[in-house]
Short mmCIF file of C-alpha atoms and ligand atoms in Angstrom, two decimals:
data_model
loop_
_atom_site.label_atom_id
_atom_site.label_comp_id
_atom_site.label_asym_id
_atom_site.label_seq_id
_atom_site.Cartn_x
_atom_site.Cartn_y
_atom_site.Cartn_z
CA MET K 1196 0.00 0.00 0.00
CA ARG K 1197 1.28 3.50 -0.81
CA PRO K 1198 1.84 6.06 1.98
CA PHE K 1199 -1.07 8.46 2.64
CA LYS K 1200 -1.96 11.20 5.07
CA TYR K 1201 -4.63 10.47 7.68
CA SER K 1202 -7.01 13.30 8.68
CA ALA K 1203 -9.95 13.00 11.04
CA SER K 1204 -12.97 15.29 11.14
CA THR K 1205 -15.57 15.95 13.80
CA THR K 1206 -17.92 18.09 11.70
CA ILE K 1207 -19.43 17.71 8.24
CA ASN K 1208 -18.04 21.13 7.26
CA SER K 1209 -14.46 20.31 8.23
CA ALA K 1210 -14.67 16.93 6.43
CA ALA K 1211 -16.03 18.62 3.31
CA GLN K 1212 -13.33 21.31 3.48
CA LEU K 1213 -10.53 18.77 3.83
CA LEU K 1214 -11.89 16.83 0.87
CA SER K 1215 -12.41 19.95 -1.24
CA ALA K 1216 -8.86 21.12 -0.57
CA ASN K 1217 -7.34 17.93 -1.96
CA PRO K 1218 -8.67 16.39 -5.21
CA ASN K 1219 -6.74 13.23 -4.37
CA ALA K 1220 -8.30 12.76 -0.91
CA ARG K 1221 -10.91 10.08 -0.26
CA ILE K 1222 -13.41 9.48 2.52
CA LEU K 1223 -12.73 6.77 5.11
CA ALA K 1224 -15.96 5.50 6.70
CA GLY K 1225 -16.39 1.74 7.19
CA GLY K 1226 -13.33 1.16 5.02
CA THR K 1227 -14.64 -2.13 3.61
CA ASN K 1228 -14.11 -1.06 -0.01
CA ILE K 1229 -11.56 1.79 -0.08
CA LEU K 1230 -8.94 -0.14 1.91
CA ASP K 1231 -9.24 -3.19 -0.37
CA LEU K 1232 -8.87 -0.92 -3.40
CA MET K 1233 -5.79 0.73 -1.91
CA LYS K 1234 -4.18 -2.61 -1.09
CA GLU K 1235 -4.75 -3.70 -4.70
CA ASP K 1236 -3.27 -0.37 -5.91
CA VAL K 1237 -6.53 0.42 -7.75
CA GLU K 1238 -7.20 3.57 -5.69
CA ARG K 1239 -4.19 5.72 -4.86
CA PRO K 1240 -5.36 8.54 -2.56
CA ASP K 1241 -2.66 10.56 -0.83
CA GLU K 1242 -5.05 11.45 2.01
CA LEU K 1243 -7.89 9.66 3.80
CA VAL K 1244 -10.43 11.84 5.61
CA ASP K 1245 -11.90 9.79 8.44
CA ILE K 1246 -15.55 10.79 8.99
CA ASN K 1247 -16.41 8.17 11.60
CA ARG K 1248 -16.68 10.78 14.35
CA LEU K 1249 -19.51 12.65 12.60
CA ASN K 1250 -22.93 12.30 14.13
CA LEU K 1251 -24.57 10.70 11.07
CA SER K 1252 -25.69 7.26 12.13
CA VAL K 1253 -29.21 7.90 13.37
CA VAL K 1254 -32.35 6.16 12.06
CA LYS K 1255 -35.38 8.39 12.67
CA PRO K 1256 -38.94 8.91 11.42
CA ILE K 1257 -39.42 11.91 9.14
CA THR K 1258 -41.94 14.25 10.79
CA GLU K 1259 -42.17 17.08 8.25
CA GLY K 1260 -41.67 17.93 4.58
CA VAL K 1261 -42.56 15.95 1.45
CA ASN K 1262 -41.33 12.66 2.92
CA LYS K 1263 -43.29 13.05 6.18
CA GLY K 1264 -44.20 9.61 7.53
CA GLY K 1265 -41.11 8.05 5.96
CA ILE K 1266 -37.77 7.32 7.54
CA SER K 1267 -34.32 8.86 7.48
CA ILE K 1268 -31.25 6.64 7.80
CA GLY K 1269 -27.88 8.17 8.57
CA GLY K 1270 -25.07 8.06 6.03
CA LEU K 1271 -22.75 6.60 8.66
CA GLY K 1272 -25.26 4.05 9.99
CA LYS K 1273 -23.90 0.53 9.71
CA ASN K 1274 -25.62 -1.71 7.16
CA ALA K 1275 -26.39 -4.38 9.81
CA GLU K 1276 -27.89 -1.86 12.25
CA THR K 1277 -30.00 -0.35 9.47
CA ALA K 1278 -31.30 -3.74 8.32
CA ASN K 1279 -32.21 -4.79 11.85
CA HIS K 1280 -33.71 -1.52 13.10
CA PRO K 1281 -37.30 -2.24 14.26
CA LEU K 1282 -38.78 0.61 12.18
CA ILE K 1283 -37.04 -0.63 9.04
CA ARG K 1284 -38.00 -4.26 9.66
CA GLN K 1285 -41.61 -3.29 10.22
CA ASN K 1286 -42.16 -0.63 7.55
CA PHE K 1287 -39.46 -1.27 4.94
CA PRO K 1288 -38.81 -5.04 4.98
CA LEU K 1289 -37.68 -4.81 1.35
CA LEU K 1290 -34.65 -2.85 2.55
CA THR K 1291 -33.93 -5.32 5.37
CA GLN K 1292 -34.04 -8.26 2.95
CA ALA K 1293 -31.80 -6.55 0.42
CA ILE K 1294 -29.14 -5.51 2.95
CA LEU K 1295 -29.07 -8.99 4.52
CA ALA K 1296 -28.63 -10.53 1.05
CA GLY K 1297 -25.41 -8.56 0.57
CA ALA K 1298 -21.81 -9.28 1.57
CA SER K 1299 -21.07 -11.19 4.81
CA ALA K 1300 -22.21 -10.55 8.39
CA GLN K 1301 -18.75 -9.18 9.25
CA ILE K 1302 -18.78 -6.73 6.35
CA ARG K 1303 -22.36 -5.63 7.08
CA ASN K 1304 -21.25 -4.84 10.66
CA MET K 1305 -18.56 -2.47 9.37
CA ALA K 1306 -19.93 -1.09 6.10
CA THR K 1307 -21.86 2.19 6.22
CA ASN K 1308 -24.98 3.23 4.32
CA GLY K 1309 -23.19 6.05 2.48
CA GLY K 1310 -20.32 3.70 1.67
CA ASN K 1311 -22.75 1.15 0.29
CA LEU K 1312 -23.99 3.76 -2.20
CA ASN K 1313 -20.47 4.78 -3.17
CA GLN K 1314 -18.82 1.36 -3.38
CA ARG K 1315 -17.11 0.62 -6.67
CA THR K 1316 -17.77 -2.11 -9.20
CA ARG K 1317 -16.34 -5.56 -8.61
CA CYS K 1318 -15.45 -6.02 -12.31
CA PRO K 1319 -12.30 -8.19 -12.10
CA TYR K 1320 -10.57 -6.14 -14.81
CA PHE K 1321 -11.05 -3.03 -12.68
CA TYR K 1322 -9.21 -4.77 -9.82
CA GLU K 1323 -6.41 -6.18 -12.00
CA VAL K 1324 -4.08 -3.24 -12.56
CA SER K 1325 -2.18 -4.94 -15.40
CA MET K 1326 -5.40 -4.99 -17.51
CA PRO K 1327 -6.94 -2.09 -19.47
CA CYS K 1328 -9.87 -0.44 -17.70
CA ASN K 1329 -11.47 2.89 -18.60
CA LYS K 1330 -13.00 3.18 -15.14
CA ARG K 1331 -9.66 2.82 -13.33
CA GLU K 1332 -7.58 4.60 -15.95
CA PRO K 1333 -9.64 6.54 -18.53
CA GLY K 1334 -8.59 6.01 -22.13
CA THR K 1335 -6.93 2.61 -21.65
CA GLY K 1336 -9.84 0.52 -22.97
CA CYS K 1337 -12.20 -2.01 -21.44
CA GLY K 1338 -10.81 -5.44 -20.62
CA ALA K 1339 -14.27 -6.90 -20.07
CA ARG K 1340 -15.78 -5.80 -23.40
CA GLU K 1341 -13.81 -8.46 -25.30
CA GLY K 1342 -12.92 -10.55 -22.24
CA ILE K 1343 -14.95 -12.68 -19.85
CA ASN K 1344 -18.14 -10.70 -19.26
CA ARG K 1345 -20.52 -13.23 -17.73
CA MET K 1346 -21.16 -11.02 -14.66
CA HIS K 1347 -21.50 -7.77 -16.61
CA ALA K 1348 -24.27 -5.47 -17.80
CA ILE K 1349 -27.18 -6.12 -20.14
CA PHE K 1350 -28.77 -2.66 -19.78
CA GLY K 1351 -27.37 0.80 -20.42
CA TRP K 1352 -23.75 -0.18 -21.05
CA SER K 1353 -21.44 1.66 -23.42
CA GLU K 1354 -18.40 0.64 -25.45
CA SER K 1355 -16.36 2.37 -22.73
CA CYS K 1356 -17.61 0.22 -19.84
CA VAL K 1357 -19.91 -2.76 -19.27
CA ALA K 1358 -19.56 -2.97 -15.48
CA VAL K 1359 -22.45 -3.41 -13.03
CA HIS K 1360 -23.09 -1.74 -9.68
CA PRO K 1361 -22.51 -4.33 -6.96
CA SER K 1362 -24.95 -3.23 -4.24
CA ASP K 1363 -28.08 -5.06 -3.09
CA MET K 1364 -29.13 -2.30 -0.71
CA CYS K 1365 -29.20 0.22 -3.56
CA VAL K 1366 -31.57 -1.94 -5.62
CA ALA K 1367 -34.12 -1.79 -2.79
CA LEU K 1368 -33.52 1.96 -2.30
CA ALA K 1369 -34.20 2.50 -6.03
CA ALA K 1370 -37.54 0.67 -5.77
CA LEU K 1371 -38.35 2.56 -2.56
CA ASP K 1372 -37.92 5.96 -4.33
CA ALA K 1373 -35.30 7.02 -1.78
CA VAL K 1374 -33.68 10.45 -1.77
CA VAL K 1375 -29.99 10.93 -1.00
CA LYS K 1376 -29.05 13.97 1.11
CA VAL K 1377 -25.52 15.26 0.57
CA GLN K 1378 -23.61 18.21 1.99
CA GLY K 1379 -20.50 19.98 0.69
CA SER K 1380 -18.09 22.58 2.04
CA SER K 1381 -20.55 25.44 1.43
CA GLY K 1382 -22.85 23.87 4.02
CA LYS K 1383 -25.64 23.59 1.44
CA VAL K 1384 -27.62 20.33 1.53
CA ARG K 1385 -28.52 18.76 -1.84
CA SER K 1386 -31.34 16.24 -2.27
CA ILE K 1387 -30.75 13.74 -5.06
CA PRO K 1388 -33.58 11.38 -6.14
CA PHE K 1389 -32.17 7.86 -6.03
CA ALA K 1390 -32.74 7.25 -9.75
CA GLU K 1391 -30.40 10.20 -10.46
CA TYR K 1392 -27.71 9.33 -7.91
CA HIS K 1393 -25.87 6.62 -9.86
CA ARG K 1394 -24.87 7.08 -13.51
CA LEU K 1395 -24.74 5.00 -16.66
CA PRO K 1396 -21.15 4.77 -17.94
CA GLY K 1397 -21.42 6.67 -21.26
CA GLU K 1398 -18.04 8.14 -22.15
CA MET K 1399 -17.10 8.75 -18.50
CA PRO K 1400 -17.13 5.38 -16.73
CA GLU K 1401 -14.66 6.67 -14.16
CA LYS K 1402 -17.59 8.56 -12.64
CA ASP K 1403 -19.93 6.19 -10.80
CA ASN K 1404 -22.41 8.72 -9.45
CA THR K 1405 -23.41 12.39 -9.29
CA LEU K 1406 -21.76 13.09 -5.93
CA GLN K 1407 -19.31 16.01 -6.27
CA HIS K 1408 -15.84 15.72 -4.81
CA GLY K 1409 -16.04 17.23 -1.31
CA GLU K 1410 -19.64 16.21 -0.69
CA VAL K 1411 -20.58 13.76 2.08
CA VAL K 1412 -23.70 11.56 2.11
CA THR K 1413 -25.41 12.72 5.31
CA SER K 1414 -28.62 10.68 5.15
CA ILE K 1415 -30.97 8.70 2.92
CA GLU K 1416 -34.67 9.45 3.13
CA ILE K 1417 -37.27 6.83 2.26
CA PRO K 1418 -40.85 7.99 1.72
CA LYS K 1419 -43.78 6.32 3.40
CA ASN K 1420 -45.42 3.55 1.38
CA ASN K 1421 -48.41 1.22 1.48
CA PHE K 1422 -46.70 -1.90 0.18
CA ALA K 1423 -44.66 -3.18 3.13
CA SER K 1424 -46.68 -6.41 3.27
CA LYS K 1425 -46.39 -6.95 -0.49
CA SER K 1426 -42.70 -6.62 -1.20
CA TYR K 1427 -39.84 -9.02 -1.83
CA TYR K 1428 -36.12 -8.94 -2.63
CA LEU K 1429 -34.91 -11.82 -4.77
CA LYS K 1430 -31.21 -12.37 -5.37
CA VAL K 1431 -29.95 -14.98 -7.84
CA ARG K 1432 -26.26 -15.76 -7.43
CA ASP K 1433 -23.72 -18.49 -8.02
CA ARG K 1434 -23.55 -19.54 -4.34
CA ALA K 1435 -25.84 -19.03 -1.38
CA SER K 1436 -23.85 -16.35 0.46
CA TYR K 1437 -21.08 -13.80 -0.01
CA ALA K 1438 -21.57 -13.61 -3.77
CA PHE K 1439 -22.64 -10.76 -6.00
CA ALA K 1440 -25.93 -10.96 -7.88
CA LEU K 1441 -26.19 -12.42 -11.35
CA VAL K 1442 -29.60 -10.78 -11.28
CA SER K 1443 -31.57 -9.39 -8.35
CA VAL K 1444 -35.07 -7.92 -8.17
CA ALA K 1445 -36.66 -5.58 -5.63
CA ALA K 1446 -40.42 -5.89 -6.13
CA ALA K 1447 -43.33 -4.18 -4.40
CA ILE K 1448 -47.03 -4.02 -5.22
CA GLU K 1449 -49.83 -1.79 -3.98
CA MET K 1450 -53.28 -3.23 -4.70
CA ASN K 1451 -56.51 -1.41 -5.42
CA GLY K 1452 -59.24 -4.00 -4.81
CA SER K 1453 -58.39 -6.94 -7.02
CA GLY K 1454 -56.15 -4.97 -9.40
CA ILE K 1455 -52.64 -3.57 -9.14
CA LYS K 1456 -52.69 0.13 -8.30
CA GLN K 1457 -48.93 0.46 -8.78
CA ALA K 1458 -45.86 -1.77 -8.87
CA TRP K 1459 -42.27 -0.83 -8.04
CA LEU K 1460 -39.47 -2.86 -9.60
CA ALA K 1461 -35.71 -2.41 -9.61
CA LEU K 1462 -33.04 -4.81 -10.87
CA GLY K 1463 -29.48 -5.41 -9.69
CA GLY K 1464 -26.53 -7.11 -11.36
CA VAL K 1465 -27.63 -5.89 -14.79
CA ALA K 1466 -26.41 -2.29 -15.20
CA HIS K 1467 -23.91 0.35 -14.10
CA LYS K 1468 -26.63 1.59 -11.73
CA PRO K 1469 -29.64 -0.03 -10.02
CA TRP K 1470 -31.99 -0.51 -12.98
CA ARG K 1471 -35.50 0.75 -12.37
CA ALA K 1472 -37.86 -1.33 -14.52
CA PHE K 1473 -40.17 1.50 -15.57
CA GLU K 1474 -41.53 -0.32 -18.65
CA ALA K 1475 -42.70 -3.24 -16.51
CA GLU K 1476 -44.11 -0.90 -13.86
CA ARG K 1477 -46.16 1.02 -16.47
CA PHE K 1478 -47.56 -2.19 -17.90
CA LEU K 1479 -48.61 -3.56 -14.51
CA ALA K 1480 -50.52 -0.45 -13.36
CA GLY K 1481 -54.25 -1.27 -13.40
CA LYS K 1482 -53.74 -4.93 -14.40
CA ALA K 1483 -54.72 -8.06 -12.51
CA ALA K 1484 -51.93 -9.63 -10.46
CA THR K 1485 -51.64 -12.78 -12.57
CA ALA K 1486 -48.65 -14.87 -13.62
CA ASP K 1487 -49.41 -14.01 -17.27
CA ASN K 1488 -49.28 -10.28 -16.60
CA PHE K 1489 -46.10 -10.63 -14.54
CA ARG K 1490 -44.47 -12.52 -17.42
CA GLN K 1491 -45.60 -9.95 -20.01
CA ALA K 1492 -44.28 -7.10 -17.86
CA ALA K 1493 -40.94 -8.86 -17.42
CA GLU K 1494 -40.62 -9.56 -21.15
CA MET K 1495 -41.38 -5.92 -21.98
CA GLU K 1496 -38.60 -4.76 -19.68
CA MET K 1497 -36.13 -7.33 -20.95
CA LYS K 1498 -36.74 -6.26 -24.57
CA GLN K 1499 -34.42 -3.31 -23.84
CA ALA K 1500 -31.60 -5.64 -22.75
CA LYS K 1501 -28.55 -6.15 -24.95
CA ALA K 1502 -26.38 -9.10 -24.00
CA LEU K 1503 -22.60 -9.31 -24.21
CA GLU K 1504 -20.77 -12.42 -25.41
CA HIS K 1505 -21.07 -14.40 -22.15
CA ASN K 1506 -24.13 -13.06 -20.35
CA GLY K 1507 -27.06 -13.77 -22.70
CA PHE K 1508 -28.45 -16.09 -20.01
CA LYS K 1509 -29.25 -13.02 -17.87
CA ILE K 1510 -32.14 -12.07 -20.16
CA GLU K 1511 -34.23 -15.18 -19.47
CA LEU K 1512 -32.91 -15.33 -15.88
CA GLY K 1513 -33.99 -11.72 -15.35
CA THR K 1514 -37.41 -12.39 -16.86
CA ARG K 1515 -38.01 -15.35 -14.55
CA ALA K 1516 -36.59 -13.49 -11.55
CA ILE K 1517 -39.04 -10.60 -12.07
CA VAL K 1518 -41.99 -13.01 -12.27
CA LEU K 1519 -40.87 -14.86 -9.12
CA ALA K 1520 -40.18 -11.69 -7.13
CA LEU K 1521 -43.62 -10.26 -8.05
CA THR K 1522 -45.28 -13.56 -7.16
CA ARG K 1523 -43.57 -13.66 -3.77
CA ALA K 1524 -44.40 -10.02 -3.14
CA MET K 1525 -48.07 -10.83 -3.79
CA ASN K 1526 -47.79 -13.76 -1.37
CA GLY K 1527 -46.86 -11.42 1.44
CA GLY K 1528 -43.12 -11.43 0.89
CA THR K 1529 -42.64 -15.12 1.55
CA ALA K 1530 -40.76 -17.66 -0.54
FE1 SF4 O 1443 -13.14 -1.33 -16.49
FE2 SF4 O 1443 -15.76 -1.04 -16.83
FE3 SF4 O 1443 -14.38 -2.38 -18.61
FE4 SF4 O 1443 -14.69 -3.41 -16.16
S1 SF4 O 1443 -16.30 -3.05 -17.63
S2 SF4 O 1443 -12.81 -3.34 -17.42
S3 SF4 O 1443 -14.74 -1.56 -14.94
S4 SF4 O 1443 -14.13 -0.23 -18.13
#
C-alpha cells in the first residue's frame, strides 16, 4: 500500500473542506471497499479523511416535509444496524431483505450506508491493474468488453464500460424511491432522487455517481409507502452467500381492490446503476396480479436488454426473476 496522510474530522463542514482542498483525498468511513482498493493499488489517494466521528448514524422517522411519515437513515449508519432496526424491519422489509442478502455478516457490521452507495464495481478487470480499464484509468480501454463478461451489464452499457453496480441495498432503495441527502463545504444540503444518484457509464465510466468531490452523504430518506406487506427482494447468485448478484429484483405491489394500483421494480446485477424497470411498472398499473401479466411485464422490460458475449443467459434469468419476485411479493413477501 502507498503512503497516505490520515485526517480526522468531527464536523461535516471540516470533512467537506478537507476533501475539497485535496482532489486526491478520499473518505474513510467503514473502510470495507476503499482499503481493499488501496491494497490492490486500484485507488491511490494521498489522504484519507476519516468521517467516523460525525454524528450521522441515526435512524429516525421523518416528521415534516414531502417525505413526512417516511424514515431517514444516517449516512454513517452501519448496514447491519439499518437492516435490523425495528422501524425498518416493520415498515421497509424490502430494505432489510436486500441488505441482509449482501456481503457477509462481518462486512455488514462495518460497512456504512453512504459507503454502500459509493462502493465501486467488482469487475475483475477493474481490480487487475495490469489490464486495461477505462473506469480505473480513462482512455486505456475495457478489458471486459472483449474478455470474460458473464457477470457484466445487459442494460445501459457503453463501449467504454460494461460494469455493473454491486450493491443489493441500492436496488431496494431504487424501488423505494429514496432520496440521498448530501452536503458539501458550502454547508448547502442537496437532495438527489435515487434514480439520479448513480450514472450510466457513457463516455465517462470513471464517474460512478453524481456526488461532487467534497460532498458527504449525510442521510438517505425513504418515503412512506403502502406496500410493506407486499414486497420481496430476490437475489440470484452463483452460491448461497457472499456472492454478487447475477440478477436481483426488488419488487413491491400496492393493490386497489383486485387490481394492481402500482408496482415498483428495480433490478441489480444488470447495469452500471440499479436498474429501475419503468416499462414493466407502467404495464402492470391497473392490471390483474396474474402470472401471465407478470411474465408480459418482465418480457417488456427485458426487450431493452442487450447481452454481451457471455451473459445472454441473464435475459431469461432476469425475466423469470421478475416473475418470481412479483409472485412472492403478492404472497406477502414469503418464498
Ligand atoms: Fe473497467 Fe468497466 Fe471495462 Fe470493467 S467493464 S474493465 S470496470 S471499463
